[in-house]
Amino acid sequence: MAQSSSGHDNASVSKEELEYLYASNVNVSNFVSVKLSGQSNYHIWKAQMLSLLDRLKIRDIVENRDAWLKSKSEDIAINYDIFLKGWILGSLDEELRRHFDYSDDGQSIWRTLENYHGHISASKEELEEYMKASKVNVSDFVSVKLSILSNDYYIWKAQMLSLIDKWMIRDIFESRGDWLKSKSYDIAKKYDILLKGWILGSLDEKLLRRHFDDSDDVQSIWWTLQIYHRDVSASKEELKEYMHASNVNVSNFVSVKLSGQSNYHIWKAQMLSLLDKLMIRDFVENTKNWMKAKSKDITKRYNILLKGWILGSLNEEVLRHFDYSANVQSIWWTLEDEYCFRGYPTDQFTK
C-alpha cells in the first residue's frame, strides 16, 4: 500500500510538471491581442486573459486563491505566479504599467486592475466619506497661495498634507499602487478630481497658468510642484555651465535690436542660436523639462540672465512694454504672440 501511494504521488507531480511546462511555453499573444490602456478596453482584455487561464485550467490563481494553493505544490504555485505577473504586466500599455513593479504578486495586480478599471461602484461607506471630504473648507487648512517664486512651499506643503492626512488619502500620490488596491474605481476617480481641485485652487494665477491644465493628473501636479520648489543648491557642474553662460558676449549672436514684426524672425533665430549654443532652449520652450533637470538655485540665476539678454536686445519702443518684474517665459511668449503671426495674408488662415 505504501509503495502504491508513493507511485501515485510521483504521477501527480509528473502531471503537474508537464502542465507547468506547457504553460511556460504558451504564446500569450495568441490569446491576449490587446494592450490594456484603461477602462475603455478592460473588459475585452479581461475576457482574453481569462481565456488563456481557462485554457491552462488555472483560473483559480486569480479567482479562488485558497483552492489554487491547496491544489499545487509550493514551487509550482510560485512559478505560476511569476508567469501570471509577466503575462499581465506584458499586456499593459506603458502608462498603466508604471503603476506596478515586480514586487507586486500576480493576484494583487489582477485585483488592482479589476478595482480600478472594472468600474466597480463605490460602497455606501466610501461615498459617505467622500461626501464629507468634498465639503471641507480648504482654507481652514491651507492659508497660503503658492506662487512661482514663493519661499512658502514647505509651509504650503505642510498645510496641504495636514488636509490630506485628515482624510487619510496621502497614498493618492505617495503610494499609488496601494491606493488603487484599496479603493473602488468610482471613488478613486472622485478623489483624484477632488484633490486636484484642492491643489490647483491653492496656487496663484501665474503658477497655475504657466505649468498646469486640466489634463494633468494629481500625481504629476504634486511632484512637479515638489521638483520646482525643492530647495536644492546648484551643483558644481551647473554653476560651471552658468558661469560660462554669464560671460558670453550676446552681441556675437544677436546683432539686431528687436523693433517689431519686421525683424522679429531674424531676432528670434539669433536669440535661439545663443540658447542652443548653451543648451538652454528648454528654459523658454519646455519649462517643465527644464525644472525637472535643474536646481531651483540655478533656475533663478538663469531667469535673471536670460531676462537681461532679451530686454537688452529690444529697442526702446518695444522695451517700454516690459519691466523686470516679468519672468523670462512671460516676456518670450508675449513677444511671440505679438509679432510671430502678424502681417500674414488673411486668406492663409481662411482657405
mmCIF file with all atom_site columns, N, CA and C in Angstrom, residues 5 9 16 50 61 72 79 101 116 127 136 170 179 186 235 275 285 287 337 345:
data_model
loop_
_atom_site.group_PDB
_atom_site.id
_atom_site.type_symbol
_atom_site.label_atom_id
_atom_site.label_alt_id
_atom_site.label_comp_id
_atom_site.label_asym_id
_atom_site.label_entity_id
_atom_site.label_seq_id
_atom_site.pdbx_PDB_ins_code
_atom_site.Cartn_x
_atom_site.Cartn_y
_atom_site.Cartn_z
_atom_site.occupancy
_atom_site.B_iso_or_equiv
_atom_site.pdbx_formal_charge
_atom_site.auth_seq_id
_atom_site.auth_comp_id
_atom_site.auth_asym_id
_atom_site.auth_atom_id
_atom_site.pdbx_PDB_model_num
ATOM 1  N N  . SER A 1 5   ? 1.017   4.227  -2.829  1.00 0.00 ? 5   SER A N  1
ATOM 2  C CA . SER A 1 5   ? 0.771   5.647  -2.532  1.00 0.00 ? 5   SER A CA 1
ATOM 3  C C  . SER A 1 5   ? 1.907   6.514  -3.073  1.00 0.00 ? 5   SER A C  1
ATOM 4  N N  . ASP A 1 9   ? 1.821   9.631  -5.906  1.00 0.00 ? 9   ASP A N  1
ATOM 5  C CA . ASP A 1 9   ? 2.347   10.981 -5.696  1.00 0.00 ? 9   ASP A CA 1
ATOM 6  C C  . ASP A 1 9   ? 3.289   11.374 -6.818  1.00 0.00 ? 9   ASP A C  1
ATOM 7  N N  . GLU A 1 16  ? 1.682   17.479 -12.942 1.00 0.00 ? 16  GLU A N  1
ATOM 8  C CA . GLU A 1 16  ? 1.755   18.895 -12.584 1.00 0.00 ? 16  GLU A CA 1
ATOM 9  C C  . GLU A 1 16  ? 2.905   19.571 -13.321 1.00 0.00 ? 16  GLU A C  1
ATOM 10 N N  . LEU A 1 50  ? -8.672  35.752 -19.374 1.00 0.00 ? 50  LEU A N  1
ATOM 11 C CA . LEU A 1 50  ? -9.350  34.600 -18.762 1.00 0.00 ? 50  LEU A CA 1
ATOM 12 C C  . LEU A 1 50  ? -9.396  33.404 -19.713 1.00 0.00 ? 50  LEU A C  1
ATOM 13 N N  . ILE A 1 61  ? -6.095  30.723 -9.891  1.00 0.00 ? 61  ILE A N  1
ATOM 14 C CA . ILE A 1 61  ? -4.949  31.510 -9.433  1.00 0.00 ? 61  ILE A CA 1
ATOM 15 C C  . ILE A 1 61  ? -5.354  32.952 -9.124  1.00 0.00 ? 61  ILE A C  1
ATOM 16 N N  . LYS A 1 72  ? -1.750  22.826 -5.647  1.00 0.00 ? 72  LYS A N  1
ATOM 17 C CA . LYS A 1 72  ? -0.431  22.866 -6.264  1.00 0.00 ? 72  LYS A CA 1
ATOM 18 C C  . LYS A 1 72  ? 0.679   22.764 -5.224  1.00 0.00 ? 72  LYS A C  1
ATOM 19 N N  . ASN A 1 79  ? 6.004   29.525 -9.216  1.00 0.00 ? 79  ASN A N  1
ATOM 20 C CA . ASN A 1 79  ? 6.385   29.703 -10.615 1.00 0.00 ? 79  ASN A CA 1
ATOM 21 C C  . ASN A 1 79  ? 5.216   30.178 -11.474 1.00 0.00 ? 79  ASN A C  1
ATOM 22 N N  . ASP A 1 101 ? 5.175   47.231 -10.057 1.00 0.00 ? 101 ASP A N  1
ATOM 23 C CA . ASP A 1 101 ? 6.549   46.751 -10.179 1.00 0.00 ? 101 ASP A CA 1
ATOM 24 C C  . ASP A 1 101 ? 6.556   45.251 -9.850  1.00 0.00 ? 101 ASP A C  1
ATOM 25 N N  . TYR A 1 116 ? -9.867  49.133 -10.330 1.00 0.00 ? 116 TYR A N  1
ATOM 26 C CA . TYR A 1 116 ? -9.736  50.456 -10.931 1.00 0.00 ? 116 TYR A CA 1
ATOM 27 C C  . TYR A 1 116 ? -10.389 50.564 -12.305 1.00 0.00 ? 116 TYR A C  1
ATOM 28 N N  . LEU A 1 127 ? -18.705 56.385 -0.260  1.00 0.00 ? 127 LEU A N  1
ATOM 29 C CA . LEU A 1 127 ? -19.369 57.591 -0.746  1.00 0.00 ? 127 LEU A CA 1
ATOM 30 C C  . LEU A 1 127 ? -19.621 58.585 0.381   1.00 0.00 ? 127 LEU A C  1
ATOM 31 N N  . VAL A 1 136 ? -15.295 69.979 2.667   1.00 0.00 ? 136 VAL A N  1
ATOM 32 C CA . VAL A 1 136 ? -14.348 70.616 3.568   1.00 0.00 ? 136 VAL A CA 1
ATOM 33 C C  . VAL A 1 136 ? -13.980 72.016 3.067   1.00 0.00 ? 136 VAL A C  1
ATOM 34 N N  . ARG A 1 170 ? -3.277  60.299 1.618   1.00 0.00 ? 170 ARG A N  1
ATOM 35 C CA . ARG A 1 170 ? -1.928  60.627 1.144   1.00 0.00 ? 170 ARG A CA 1
ATOM 36 C C  . ARG A 1 170 ? -1.431  59.623 0.104   1.00 0.00 ? 170 ARG A C  1
ATOM 37 N N  . TRP A 1 179 ? -2.999  52.712 -3.056  1.00 0.00 ? 179 TRP A N  1
ATOM 38 C CA . TRP A 1 179 ? -4.246  53.474 -3.122  1.00 0.00 ? 179 TRP A CA 1
ATOM 39 C C  . TRP A 1 179 ? -5.246  52.801 -4.058  1.00 0.00 ? 179 TRP A C  1
ATOM 40 N N  . ASP A 1 186 ? -14.752 54.018 -8.961  1.00 0.00 ? 186 ASP A N  1
ATOM 41 C CA . ASP A 1 186 ? -15.556 55.238 -8.835  1.00 0.00 ? 186 ASP A CA 1
ATOM 42 C C  . ASP A 1 186 ? -14.947 56.204 -7.828  1.00 0.00 ? 186 ASP A C  1
ATOM 43 N N  . SER A 1 235 ? 24.529  72.524 -8.342  1.00 0.00 ? 235 SER A N  1
ATOM 44 C CA . SER A 1 235 ? 25.693  71.646 -8.285  1.00 0.00 ? 235 SER A CA 1
ATOM 45 C C  . SER A 1 235 ? 26.911  72.369 -8.868  1.00 0.00 ? 235 SER A C  1
ATOM 46 N N  . LEU A 1 275 ? 20.787  80.450 -27.295 1.00 0.00 ? 275 LEU A N  1
ATOM 47 C CA . LEU A 1 275 ? 20.264  79.480 -26.316 1.00 0.00 ? 275 LEU A CA 1
ATOM 48 C C  . LEU A 1 275 ? 20.695  78.056 -26.672 1.00 0.00 ? 275 LEU A C  1
ATOM 49 N N  . GLU A 1 285 ? 11.208  77.214 -23.923 1.00 0.00 ? 285 GLU A N  1
ATOM 50 C CA . GLU A 1 285 ? 10.290  76.442 -24.768 1.00 0.00 ? 285 GLU A CA 1
ATOM 51 C C  . GLU A 1 285 ? 9.755   75.173 -24.124 1.00 0.00 ? 285 GLU A C  1
ATOM 52 N N  . THR A 1 287 ? 9.544   74.450 -20.262 1.00 0.00 ? 287 THR A N  1
ATOM 53 C CA . THR A 1 287 ? 9.879   74.780 -18.874 1.00 0.00 ? 287 THR A CA 1
ATOM 54 C C  . THR A 1 287 ? 9.786   73.578 -17.953 1.00 0.00 ? 287 THR A C  1
ATOM 55 N N  . ASP A 1 337 ? 3.574   86.029 -29.296 1.00 0.00 ? 337 ASP A N  1
ATOM 56 C CA . ASP A 1 337 ? 2.167   86.312 -29.606 1.00 0.00 ? 337 ASP A CA 1
ATOM 57 C C  . ASP A 1 337 ? 2.002   87.616 -30.375 1.00 0.00 ? 337 ASP A C  1
ATOM 58 N N  . PRO A 1 345 ? -0.964  87.211 -44.959 1.00 0.00 ? 345 PRO A N  1
ATOM 59 C CA . PRO A 1 345 ? -2.225  87.429 -45.666 1.00 0.00 ? 345 PRO A CA 1
ATOM 60 C C  . PRO A 1 345 ? -3.366  86.709 -44.960 1.00 0.00 ? 345 PRO A C  1
#
